PDB file of C-alpha atoms and ligand atoms in Angstrom:
ATOM      1  CA  MET Y   1      77.274 124.208  70.673  1.00 43.00           C
ATOM      2  CA  GLN Y   2      73.892 125.832  71.081  1.00 48.00           C
ATOM      3  CA  GLN Y   3      73.640 129.361  69.711  1.00 54.00           C
ATOM      4  CA  ALA Y   4      72.223 132.203  71.758  1.00 81.00           C
ATOM      5  CA  VAL Y   5      68.585 132.484  70.814  1.00 97.00           C
ATOM      6  CA  ARG Y   6      66.242 135.429  70.994  1.00 98.00           C
ATOM      7  CA  ILE Y   7      62.712 135.210  72.328  1.00 98.00           C
ATOM      8  CA  ALA Y   8      59.610 136.705  70.722  1.00 99.00           C
ATOM      9  CA  PRO Y   9      56.614 136.320  73.043  1.00 99.00           C
ATOM     10  CA  SER Y  10      53.374 135.927  71.094  1.00 98.00           C
ATOM     11  CA  ILE Y  11      50.793 138.260  72.566  1.00 98.00           C
ATOM     12  CA  LEU Y  12      48.112 135.834  71.423  1.00 98.00           C
ATOM     13  CA  ALA Y  13      48.549 134.262  74.877  1.00 98.00           C
ATOM     14  CA  ALA Y  14      48.425 137.581  76.755  1.00 98.00           C
ATOM     15  CA  ASP Y  15      45.429 139.067  78.561  1.00 98.00           C
ATOM     16  CA  PHE Y  16      43.580 140.876  75.748  1.00 98.00           C
ATOM     17  CA  ALA Y  17      41.825 143.190  78.208  1.00 98.00           C
ATOM     18  CA  ARG Y  18      45.180 144.482  79.465  1.00 98.00           C
ATOM     19  CA  MET Y  19      47.240 144.266  76.283  1.00 98.00           C
ATOM     20  CA  GLY Y  20      49.242 147.480  76.706  1.00 98.00           C
ATOM     21  CA  GLU Y  21      50.364 146.441  80.190  1.00 98.00           C
ATOM     22  CA  GLU Y  22      51.187 142.963  78.935  1.00 99.00           C
ATOM     23  CA  VAL Y  23      53.410 144.331  76.165  1.00 99.00           C
ATOM     24  CA  ARG Y  24      55.163 146.589  78.686  1.00 99.00           C
ATOM     25  CA  ALA Y  25      55.603 143.648  81.065  1.00 99.00           C
ATOM     26  CA  ILE Y  26      57.278 141.364  78.509  1.00 98.00           C
ATOM     27  CA  THR Y  27      59.482 144.254  77.395  1.00 98.00           C
ATOM     28  CA  GLU Y  28      60.674 144.768  80.977  1.00 98.00           C
ATOM     29  CA  ALA Y  29      61.020 140.991  81.385  1.00 98.00           C
ATOM     30  CA  GLY Y  30      63.687 140.816  78.668  1.00 98.00           C
ATOM     31  CA  ALA Y  31      61.831 139.856  75.501  1.00 98.00           C
ATOM     32  CA  ASP Y  32      63.691 140.518  72.234  1.00 98.00           C
ATOM     33  CA  TYR Y  33      60.793 141.017  69.814  1.00 98.00           C
ATOM     34  CA  VAL Y  34      57.036 141.374  70.331  1.00 99.00           C
ATOM     35  CA  HIS Y  35      55.315 138.782  68.126  1.00 99.00           C
ATOM     36  CA  ILE Y  36      51.891 139.963  66.981  1.00 99.00           C
ATOM     37  CA  ASP Y  37      49.597 137.350  65.424  1.00 99.00           C
ATOM     38  CA  VAL Y  38      47.053 138.777  63.012  1.00 99.00           C
ATOM     39  CA  MET Y  39      44.250 136.359  62.071  1.00 98.00           C
ATOM     40  CA  ASP Y  40      41.239 136.963  59.863  1.00 98.00           C
ATOM     41  CA  GLY Y  41      38.903 134.006  60.396  1.00 98.00           C
ATOM     42  CA  HIS Y  42      39.389 133.138  56.719  1.00 98.00           C
ATOM     43  CA  PHE Y  43      43.030 132.211  56.105  1.00 98.00           C
ATOM     44  CA  VAL Y  44      43.030 130.649  59.584  1.00 98.00           C
ATOM     45  CA  PRO Y  45      40.047 129.636  61.738  1.00 98.00           C
ATOM     46  CA  ASN Y  46      40.449 132.364  64.366  1.00 98.00           C
ATOM     47  CA  MET Y  47      40.338 136.175  64.573  1.00 98.00           C
ATOM     48  CA  THR Y  48      42.586 138.463  66.572  1.00 98.00           C
ATOM     49  CA  LEU Y  49      43.448 142.084  65.897  1.00 98.00           C
ATOM     50  CA  GLY Y  50      44.136 144.707  63.256  1.00 98.00           C
ATOM     51  CA  PRO Y  51      46.352 147.730  62.554  1.00 98.00           C
ATOM     52  CA  ASP Y  52      44.563 149.930  65.126  1.00 98.00           C
ATOM     53  CA  MET Y  53      45.615 147.560  67.901  1.00 98.00           C
ATOM     54  CA  VAL Y  54      49.221 147.620  66.684  1.00 99.00           C
ATOM     55  CA  ALA Y  55      49.165 151.433  66.703  1.00 99.00           C
ATOM     56  CA  ALA Y  56      47.630 151.450  70.189  1.00 98.00           C
ATOM     57  CA  LEU Y  57      50.374 149.128  71.483  1.00 99.00           C
ATOM     58  CA  ARG Y  58      53.268 151.014  69.880  1.00 98.00           C
ATOM     59  CA  PRO Y  59      53.819 153.423  72.828  1.00 98.00           C
ATOM     60  CA  TYR Y  60      54.139 150.506  75.259  1.00 98.00           C
ATOM     61  CA  SER Y  61      57.414 149.126  73.905  1.00 99.00           C
ATOM     62  CA  ASP Y  62      60.526 150.085  71.949  1.00 98.00           C
ATOM     63  CA  LEU Y  63      61.097 146.468  70.923  1.00 99.00           C
ATOM     64  CA  VAL Y  64      60.816 145.234  67.367  1.00 98.00           C
ATOM     65  CA  PHE Y  65      57.166 144.602  66.474  1.00 99.00           C
ATOM     66  CA  ASP Y  66      57.201 141.305  64.604  1.00 99.00           C
ATOM     67  CA  VAL Y  67      53.847 141.192  62.836  1.00 99.00           C
ATOM     68  CA  HIS Y  68      52.779 137.767  61.561  1.00 99.00           C
ATOM     69  CA  LEU Y  69      49.964 138.114  59.050  1.00 99.00           C
ATOM     70  CA  MET Y  70      47.677 135.091  58.811  1.00 99.00           C
ATOM     71  CA  ILE Y  71      45.240 136.860  56.509  1.00 98.00           C
ATOM     72  CA  ALA Y  72      44.221 136.557  52.861  1.00 98.00           C
ATOM     73  CA  PRO Y  73      44.600 138.678  50.917  1.00 98.00           C
ATOM     74  CA  ALA Y  74      47.515 140.269  52.767  1.00 98.00           C
ATOM     75  CA  ASP Y  75      48.504 142.957  50.237  1.00 98.00           C
ATOM     76  CA  PRO Y  76      45.765 145.512  51.064  1.00 98.00           C
ATOM     77  CA  PHE Y  77      46.819 145.465  54.727  1.00 98.00           C
ATOM     78  CA  ILE Y  78      50.604 145.759  54.352  1.00 98.00           C
ATOM     79  CA  GLU Y  79      50.620 149.553  54.344  1.00 98.00           C
ATOM     80  CA  PRO Y  80      48.165 149.929  57.263  1.00 99.00           C
ATOM     81  CA  PHE Y  81      50.324 147.629  59.413  1.00 99.00           C
ATOM     82  CA  ALA Y  82      53.502 149.425  58.336  1.00 99.00           C
ATOM     83  CA  LYS Y  83      51.975 152.785  59.280  1.00 98.00           C
ATOM     84  CA  ALA Y  84      50.714 151.358  62.580  1.00 99.00           C
ATOM     85  CA  GLY Y  85      54.268 150.633  63.688  1.00 98.00           C
ATOM     86  CA  ALA Y  86      55.193 147.137  62.502  1.00 99.00           C
ATOM     87  CA  ASP Y  87      58.965 146.645  62.074  1.00 99.00           C
ATOM     88  CA  ILE Y  88      58.851 143.204  60.468  1.00 99.00           C
ATOM     89  CA  ILE Y  89      55.904 142.057  58.379  1.00 99.00           C
ATOM     90  CA  THR Y  90      55.662 138.341  57.642  1.00 99.00           C
ATOM     91  CA  VAL Y  91      53.306 136.778  55.122  1.00 99.00           C
ATOM     92  CA  HIS Y  92      52.378 133.253  54.101  1.00 99.00           C
ATOM     93  CA  PRO Y  93      52.946 132.320  50.427  1.00 98.00           C
ATOM     94  CA  GLU Y  94      49.400 130.893  50.284  1.00 98.00           C
ATOM     95  CA  SER Y  95      47.853 134.243  51.161  1.00 97.00           C
ATOM     96  CA  GLY Y  96      48.230 135.711  47.687  1.00 97.00           C
ATOM     97  CA  PRO Y  97      49.321 134.922  44.133  1.00 97.00           C
ATOM     98  CA  HIS Y  98      52.453 137.114  43.978  1.00 98.00           C
ATOM     99  CA  LEU Y  99      54.753 136.518  46.931  1.00 98.00           C
ATOM    100  CA  HIS Y 100      57.679 138.350  45.341  1.00 98.00           C
ATOM    101  CA  ARG Y 101      55.552 141.443  44.810  1.00 98.00           C
ATOM    102  CA  THR Y 102      54.257 141.302  48.388  1.00 98.00           C
ATOM    103  CA  VAL Y 103      57.812 141.110  49.716  1.00 98.00           C
ATOM    104  CA  GLN Y 104      58.833 144.107  47.581  1.00 98.00           C
ATOM    105  CA  MET Y 105      55.801 146.022  48.839  1.00 98.00           C
ATOM    106  CA  ILE Y 106      56.882 145.455  52.460  1.00 98.00           C
ATOM    107  CA  LYS Y 107      60.447 146.551  51.690  1.00 98.00           C
ATOM    108  CA  ALA Y 108      59.319 149.626  49.767  1.00 98.00           C
ATOM    109  CA  LEU Y 109      57.591 150.774  52.951  1.00 98.00           C
ATOM    110  CA  GLY Y 110      60.935 150.581  54.757  1.00 98.00           C
ATOM    111  CA  LYS Y 111      60.038 147.463  56.751  1.00 99.00           C
ATOM    112  CA  LYS Y 112      61.712 144.090  57.097  1.00 98.00           C
ATOM    113  CA  ALA Y 113      60.038 141.289  55.189  1.00 99.00           C
ATOM    114  CA  GLY Y 114      59.401 137.739  56.370  1.00 99.00           C
ATOM    115  CA  VAL Y 115      58.002 134.606  54.745  1.00 99.00           C
ATOM    116  CA  SER Y 116      56.154 132.035  56.838  1.00 99.00           C
ATOM    117  CA  LEU Y 117      56.064 128.330  56.051  1.00 98.00           C
ATOM    118  CA  ASN Y 118      53.163 126.179  57.215  1.00 98.00           C
ATOM    119  CA  PRO Y 119      53.957 122.596  58.245  1.00 98.00           C
ATOM    120  CA  ALA Y 120      53.112 121.298  54.740  1.00 98.00           C
ATOM    121  CA  THR Y 121      54.627 124.206  52.805  1.00 98.00           C
ATOM    122  CA  PRO Y 122      57.834 123.160  51.005  1.00 98.00           C
ATOM    123  CA  VAL Y 123      61.026 124.902  52.077  1.00 98.00           C
ATOM    124  CA  ASP Y 124      61.944 125.668  48.435  1.00 98.00           C
ATOM    125  CA  VAL Y 125      59.402 128.501  48.423  1.00 98.00           C
ATOM    126  CA  VAL Y 126      62.088 130.758  49.899  1.00 98.00           C
ATOM    127  CA  ASP Y 127      64.871 129.835  47.445  1.00 98.00           C
ATOM    128  CA  LEU Y 128      64.338 132.677  44.996  1.00 98.00           C
ATOM    129  CA  LEU Y 129      63.680 135.203  47.766  1.00 98.00           C
ATOM    130  CA  LEU Y 130      66.808 134.749  49.867  1.00 98.00           C
ATOM    131  CA  GLU Y 131      68.296 137.962  48.492  1.00 98.00           C
ATOM    132  CA  ASP Y 132      65.209 139.922  49.519  1.00 98.00           C
ATOM    133  CA  ILE Y 133      63.867 138.659  52.830  1.00 98.00           C
ATOM    134  CA  ASP Y 134      64.970 139.362  56.394  1.00 98.00           C
ATOM    135  CA  LEU Y 135      63.179 136.549  58.201  1.00 99.00           C
ATOM    136  CA  ILE Y 136      61.915 133.033  57.592  1.00 99.00           C
ATOM    137  CA  LEU Y 137      59.203 131.890  59.968  1.00 99.00           C
ATOM    138  CA  CYS Y 138      58.902 128.128  60.243  1.00 99.00           C
ATOM    139  CA  MET Y 139      55.575 127.102  61.774  1.00 99.00           C
ATOM    140  CA  GLY Y 140      55.825 124.397  64.425  1.00 98.00           C
ATOM    141  CA  VAL Y 141      52.032 123.930  64.347  1.00 99.00           C
ATOM    142  CA  ASN Y 142      49.233 124.650  61.920  1.00 98.00           C
ATOM    143  CA  PRO Y 143      48.474 128.349  62.333  1.00 98.00           C
ATOM    144  CA  GLY Y 144      45.372 129.625  64.074  1.00 98.00           C
ATOM    145  CA  PHE Y 145      45.704 128.873  67.752  1.00 98.00           C
ATOM    146  CA  GLY Y 146      48.144 129.036  70.609  1.00 98.00           C
ATOM    147  CA  GLY Y 147      48.788 126.127  72.922  1.00 98.00           C
ATOM    148  CA  GLN Y 148      49.135 123.391  70.271  1.00 98.00           C
ATOM    149  CA  SER Y 149      51.740 120.602  70.287  1.00 98.00           C
ATOM    150  CA  PHE Y 150      54.971 121.010  68.340  1.00 98.00           C
ATOM    151  CA  ILE Y 151      55.116 118.962  65.114  1.00 98.00           C
ATOM    152  CA  PRO Y 152      58.420 117.011  65.273  1.00 98.00           C
ATOM    153  CA  SER Y 153      59.194 117.224  61.510  1.00 98.00           C
ATOM    154  CA  THR Y 154      59.652 120.976  62.046  1.00 98.00           C
ATOM    155  CA  LEU Y 155      63.144 120.168  63.340  1.00 98.00           C
ATOM    156  CA  ASP Y 156      64.210 118.658  59.990  1.00 98.00           C
ATOM    157  CA  LYS Y 157      62.793 121.672  58.219  1.00 98.00           C
ATOM    158  CA  LEU Y 158      64.713 124.060  60.469  1.00 98.00           C
ATOM    159  CA  GLN Y 159      67.960 122.252  59.674  1.00 98.00           C
ATOM    160  CA  ILE Y 160      67.373 122.589  55.938  1.00 98.00           C
ATOM    161  CA  LEU Y 161      66.460 126.261  56.279  1.00 98.00           C
ATOM    162  CA  ARG Y 162      69.540 126.922  58.457  1.00 98.00           C
ATOM    163  CA  ARG Y 163      71.752 125.498  55.699  1.00 98.00           C
ATOM    164  CA  LYS Y 164      70.049 127.639  53.060  1.00 98.00           C
ATOM    165  CA  ILE Y 165      70.494 130.797  55.147  1.00 98.00           C
ATOM    166  CA  ASP Y 166      74.136 130.083  55.957  1.00 98.00           C
ATOM    167  CA  ALA Y 167      74.880 129.326  52.302  1.00 98.00           C
ATOM    168  CA  CYS Y 168      73.362 132.584  51.093  1.00 97.00           C
ATOM    169  CA  GLY Y 169      75.511 134.619  53.472  1.00 95.00           C
ATOM    170  CA  ARG Y 170      72.890 137.232  54.327  1.00 97.00           C
ATOM    171  CA  THR Y 171      71.498 137.987  57.771  1.00 97.00           C
ATOM    172  CA  ILE Y 172      68.098 136.319  57.876  1.00 98.00           C
ATOM    173  CA  ASP Y 173      66.321 135.495  61.126  1.00 98.00           C
ATOM    174  CA  LEU Y 174      65.196 131.873  61.359  1.00 98.00           C
ATOM    175  CA  GLU Y 175      62.112 132.031  63.530  1.00 98.00           C
ATOM    176  CA  VAL Y 176      60.145 129.055  64.786  1.00 98.00           C
ATOM    177  CA  ASP Y 177      56.535 129.616  65.820  1.00 99.00           C
ATOM    178  CA  GLY Y 178      54.113 127.324  67.620  1.00 98.00           C
ATOM    179  CA  GLY Y 179      54.507 124.669  70.274  1.00 98.00           C
ATOM    180  CA  ILE Y 180      57.686 126.137  71.750  1.00 98.00           C
ATOM    181  CA  ASN Y 181      58.119 125.278  75.422  1.00 98.00           C
ATOM    182  CA  MET Y 182      60.983 124.429  77.783  1.00 97.00           C
ATOM    183  CA  GLU Y 183      61.384 121.045  76.093  1.00 98.00           C
ATOM    184  CA  THR Y 184      61.115 122.043  72.434  1.00 98.00           C
ATOM    185  CA  ALA Y 185      62.997 125.374  72.696  1.00 98.00           C
ATOM    186  CA  PRO Y 186      66.455 123.753  72.986  1.00 97.00           C
ATOM    187  CA  GLN Y 187      65.575 121.276  70.229  1.00 98.00           C
ATOM    188  CA  ALA Y 188      64.557 124.076  67.856  1.00 98.00           C
ATOM    189  CA  ALA Y 189      67.673 126.071  68.740  1.00 98.00           C
ATOM    190  CA  ALA Y 190      69.899 123.053  68.131  1.00 97.00           C
ATOM    191  CA  ALA Y 191      68.210 122.589  64.737  1.00 98.00           C
ATOM    192  CA  GLY Y 192      69.171 126.129  63.769  1.00 98.00           C
ATOM    193  CA  ALA Y 193      66.394 128.481  64.881  1.00 98.00           C
ATOM    194  CA  ASP Y 194      67.741 131.740  66.298  1.00 97.00           C
ATOM    195  CA  LEU Y 195      64.410 133.366  67.158  1.00 98.00           C
ATOM    196  CA  LEU Y 196      61.805 131.494  69.169  1.00 98.00           C
ATOM    197  CA  VAL Y 197      58.164 132.584  69.292  1.00 98.00           C
ATOM    198  CA  ALA Y 198      56.534 131.527  72.530  1.00 98.00           C
ATOM    199  CA  GLY Y 199      53.009 132.423  73.567  1.00 98.00           C
ATOM    200  CA  THR Y 200      51.764 129.984  76.182  1.00 98.00           C
ATOM    201  CA  ALA Y 201      55.247 129.349  77.566  1.00 98.00           C
ATOM    202  CA  THR Y 202      55.982 133.065  78.069  1.00 98.00           C
ATOM    203  CA  PHE Y 203      52.680 134.153  79.590  1.00 98.00           C
ATOM    204  CA  LYS Y 204      52.207 131.155  81.879  1.00 98.00           C
ATOM    205  CA  GLY Y 205      52.057 132.164  85.534  1.00 98.00           C
ATOM    206  CA  GLY Y 206      51.296 135.877  85.070  1.00 98.00           C
ATOM    207  CA  PRO Y 207      53.566 138.937  84.990  1.00 98.00           C
ATOM    208  CA  GLU Y 208      55.822 137.903  87.869  1.00 98.00           C
ATOM    209  CA  ALA Y 209      56.763 134.767  85.938  1.00 98.00           C
ATOM    210  CA  TYR Y 210      57.569 136.392  82.571  1.00 98.00           C
ATOM    211  CA  ALA Y 211      61.264 137.161  83.176  1.00 98.00           C
ATOM    212  CA  GLY Y 212      61.969 133.645  84.434  1.00 98.00           C
ATOM    213  CA  ASN Y 213      59.995 132.066  81.614  1.00 98.00           C
ATOM    214  CA  ILE Y 214      61.885 134.065  78.980  1.00 98.00           C
ATOM    215  CA  GLU Y 215      65.246 133.282  80.563  1.00 97.00           C
ATOM    216  CA  ARG Y 216      64.499 129.555  80.680  1.00 97.00           C
ATOM    217  CA  LEU Y 217      63.301 129.559  77.057  1.00 98.00           C
ATOM    218  CA  ARG Y 218      66.566 131.233  76.107  1.00 96.00           C
ATOM    219  CA  GLY Y 219      68.413 128.337  77.643  1.00 92.00           C
ATOM    220  CA  GLY Y 220      69.259 129.778  81.027  1.00 72.00           C
ATOM    221  CA  ARG Y 221      68.177 128.333  84.382  1.00 55.00           C
TER     222      ARG Y 221
HETATM  223  C1  DX5 M 301      49.810 130.308  65.812  1.00 77.00           C
HETATM  224  C2  DX5 M 301      50.569 131.600  66.042  1.00 77.00           C
HETATM  225  C3  DX5 M 301      51.588 131.467  67.108  1.00 77.00           C
HETATM  226  C4  DX5 M 301      51.004 131.120  68.441  1.00 77.00           C
HETATM  227  C5  DX5 M 301      52.021 130.407  69.261  1.00 77.00           C
HETATM  228  O1  DX5 M 301      48.986 130.449  64.721  1.00 77.00           O
HETATM  229  O2  DX5 M 301      51.215 132.021  64.872  1.00 77.00           O
HETATM  230  O3  DX5 M 301      52.388 132.635  67.185  1.00 77.00           O
HETATM  231  O4  DX5 M 301      50.584 132.261  69.156  1.00 77.00           O
HETATM  232  O5  DX5 M 301      51.431 129.993  70.441  1.00 77.00           O
HETATM  233  P1  DX5 M 301      52.130 128.926  71.397  1.00 77.00           P
HETATM  234  O6  DX5 M 301      53.479 129.455  71.729  1.00 77.00           O
HETATM  235  O7  DX5 M 301      51.209 128.893  72.561  1.00 77.00           O
HETATM  236  O8  DX5 M 301      52.194 127.641  70.632  1.00 77.00           O
HETATM  237 ZN1   ZN M 302      52.792 133.718  64.969  1.00 77.00          ZN
END
């Protein structure tokens, strides 16, 4: 049976000129988390926003701010994002030499820590961190852009990660990010994801469509 999944709209697909209103709109439309993609034009070939934007958006929503750092190095920016209002801070293992230390740094600031796996990053990277992390983000595309097609092998990876999480017995979100739409959302959920990031599929059709889009992604009609 398919589990109830939560939806984290990626504001990468929102209207950047009206970002506060967009965050308010997805909050009112029933989103569970606000997924904030931070890109530096170095770790990934695109640039988005920094801690000041996160702080500016904070008054627009009481939802969890799920901040996905696609920057290298990440360590110097952990504290600024924590102070700006991030609730979860997720890093890629490739963004620095000491993933364990980065995770501890996030936790020492009182925030939840996530680790993100690129399509070619082995799942074993999380094995020695399962006692420490609160979220595993499994990329469904190569990071950098919204609107890409879901890579099918992500489903196998999600199944392996689901087994690891269940075996460790802790509460760890299994988030899938990239290429999630009405077709791939149920596949990812069936493979074990319990938190779906959706940019294009949430923001398609403008604010009047957000509630329906989120409900359909969650598995409703
Ligand atoms: C990609 C980002 C994703 C992206 C998802 O690098 O991490 O969060 O915004 O966009 P869609 O849902 O359009 O694939
Ligand atoms: Zn993301």
